[in-house]
C-alpha cells in the first residue's frame, strides 16, 4: 500500500488538487478550480493516460502523474514540475519538465522507494538537505520540517506529494546491512638506525630492492675451495658489482613507475569517481548515468592516448573499459547463423518480416514465396507461393493468422491438409494509392498509404467479414508518410522515417517522443521493431553496423555492434527468449540479448 504525504503551500493565484486511487497518483495545478476540476476528471476517466496528458492545454495546466502497476512505475510531467526519487540512501531526479513541454519516464518500483511529485518552486522554498531528508528518511518529523519552510514562502504556489513504498515485511531496507567484511591487515615495521632522513630513505629502498633481487635468485649449495683464493675473491667481487648494478637498475625502474603513477593519479581518481556515480544512477536517473559514463569514456581515451607504461595504470584502463561497456550498453557481438533460407528454396532473399508470439513469417518479394519458422529455427514451412499470391509485397500476422498484401487486396492465408488458399480479407471500396507498410494488431489491419498520406484501418480483419476501411489519422495531424522506412504497433503506432525520425501516434494523433542519451545519432536507419510484450524499441542502423535499443519513453539503453549488421535489412526480437534475429539476404542470424 502506498503511503501518501501531501504538502501544499499557500494558495496564491493558482488552484491545486491531489488525486490518489488504485495505484494512480496525480498532482494538478490550474489557474482556477473551474478550469482544473474538469481536466482532472478527464485524466482520471481516461483509458489512455499518456495521450490525455500530452494533449492538455500546456500553457495553462501543470500536471504530474504516477501509475504503479505490476512492480513498475510510469511517470508523466507537464510544465514546471519535477519527479525525484530516494532509493538505498541516495537521491536523484527522474524527470524534470518545463512550461509547454510534456515528458515521461518509467522503471521498476522497489520496496523502500520514496518518490516526490512537486512544483519546481519547492526548491526555492526549502533547503536541499531538508528535501533529501524527506526522500531518504520519510518520517513525520522530516515532512514537518519541509512544511515549516513552505509555510513561510509566499512567492509562488508550492505543491508537493511524497509517495513512499513501505519495505516488505521481513525485508530489510536496502540502505541497511551494507557493512562489508573486515579485513585484518598485518603491518611489518623495520627499525632503521638513526640516520639523516634522506639516508634513511635510501637505505630502506636498498633493503627493499635487495630483498626483491635475492628472492629472484635460485637456491643452490655453495662450495668453498681453498685452492683458488684469488679466483674466489675475484668472482665474489664481480658478483657484488653485478648485484649493486641490478639494485640500482631496479631502483631506477621503480622510481620511474612511481613517477608515472603520480602523473596519472588525478585523472584516474576523477575517472573512478564518475564511474561510481554513473553506476549509482543507473536506476535512479538513466540519462544522467549515461552522461557520466560518456565523460568517463572520453577521459579514459585521453589516459590511454598518453601510452602509459605503468602496470597499475594499464590494469586500471582495462578494468574501467570492462565496466564502461556494461554501463554504456555497448556490446561487440558475433552473430551466429540460425538458419539459411536458401536451403528451403534456392535463391531465397528476405523481404518483409512479421512476428506473432513464436511464429516468424518471411516473404521473398521477388519470388512471391512465404515461409514461416519459430525462434529456434525449427518448424520450417512454405506457407504460399507465386501461384497463390502472385503479387505479394507485404506481410502481417495477428493471433496466428497471416495476411498478405497481394495487388489491390489483402489476402488471408488459409491452409488445409490438401491445399493452401489466399482468401480475400480486404478489397478496398475505392482505390488505394501506394500501400508501403502493413501491420496487424488485436484484430485490426493498418495500411500505410504513402501516396495519399493516410493510414487506413480495417476492423475485424481476422473474421469472415472485415469492417469497412476508415481514415485513421486525425484531420489536424501533420506528418509526411512518403519516406517511412518502418512501422510497428504495440498499442501506439510507431513510424521510422528515412531521416531517422521516430513518430509515436495514438488514435490518429501524434504524441510527443524524443530520443535521449544516444551519443551518436543514426542517419538512415532501415528498420524499427517493437511489440506489445516488449519493453523497448529496437532500431537497425546498418550504416553504423549496430542495433540501438531505447525504451518506450525514448531513453537510450544499449547497442549491439557487429560488421555483419552492415548487410542486414530487418529484425525481430523476443525479450522473453533473450534473442534478436537479424535478416540479411538468405541468412537469419541470432544475437543473445544482454
Coordinates of C-alpha atoms in Angstrom, one line a residue, residues 10 44 59 73 85-86 125 203 228 258 262 267 291 301 307 310 316 323 340 343 422 430 432 441 447 505-506 528 581:
X10 CA -0.4 29.0 0.4
X44 CA -8.9 10.1 -14.1
X59 CA 0.1 26.9 -21.3
X73 CA 6.0 2.8 -12.1
X85 CA 13.4 9.5 -6.1
X86 CA 15.0 8.3 -2.9
X125 CA 11.3 27.4 -0.7
X203 CA 68.8 2.7 3.0
X228 CA 92.0 -20.8 -5.6
X258 CA 56.1 5.7 -9.1
X262 CA 51.8 10.1 -9.7
X267 CA 42.8 11.8 -13.8
X291 CA 26.1 11.3 -19.4
X301 CA 40.6 7.7 -24.1
X307 CA 50.6 5.4 -23.8
X310 CA 52.9 1.8 -15.6
X316 CA 43.1 0.4 -14.4
X323 CA 32.8 -1.7 -16.5
X340 CA 19.9 -20.3 -44.2
X343 CA 18.3 -24.3 -48.2
X422 CA -5.4 -16.9 -50.2
X430 CA -12.3 2.8 -53.8
X432 CA -5.6 2.8 -52.6
X441 CA -3.0 -5.5 -34.0
X447 CA -2.3 0.0 -44.2
X505 CA 0.8 8.1 -32.7
X506 CA -2.3 7.3 -30.6
X528 CA 12.3 -0.4 -36.2
X581 CA 17.1 -12.3 -35.0

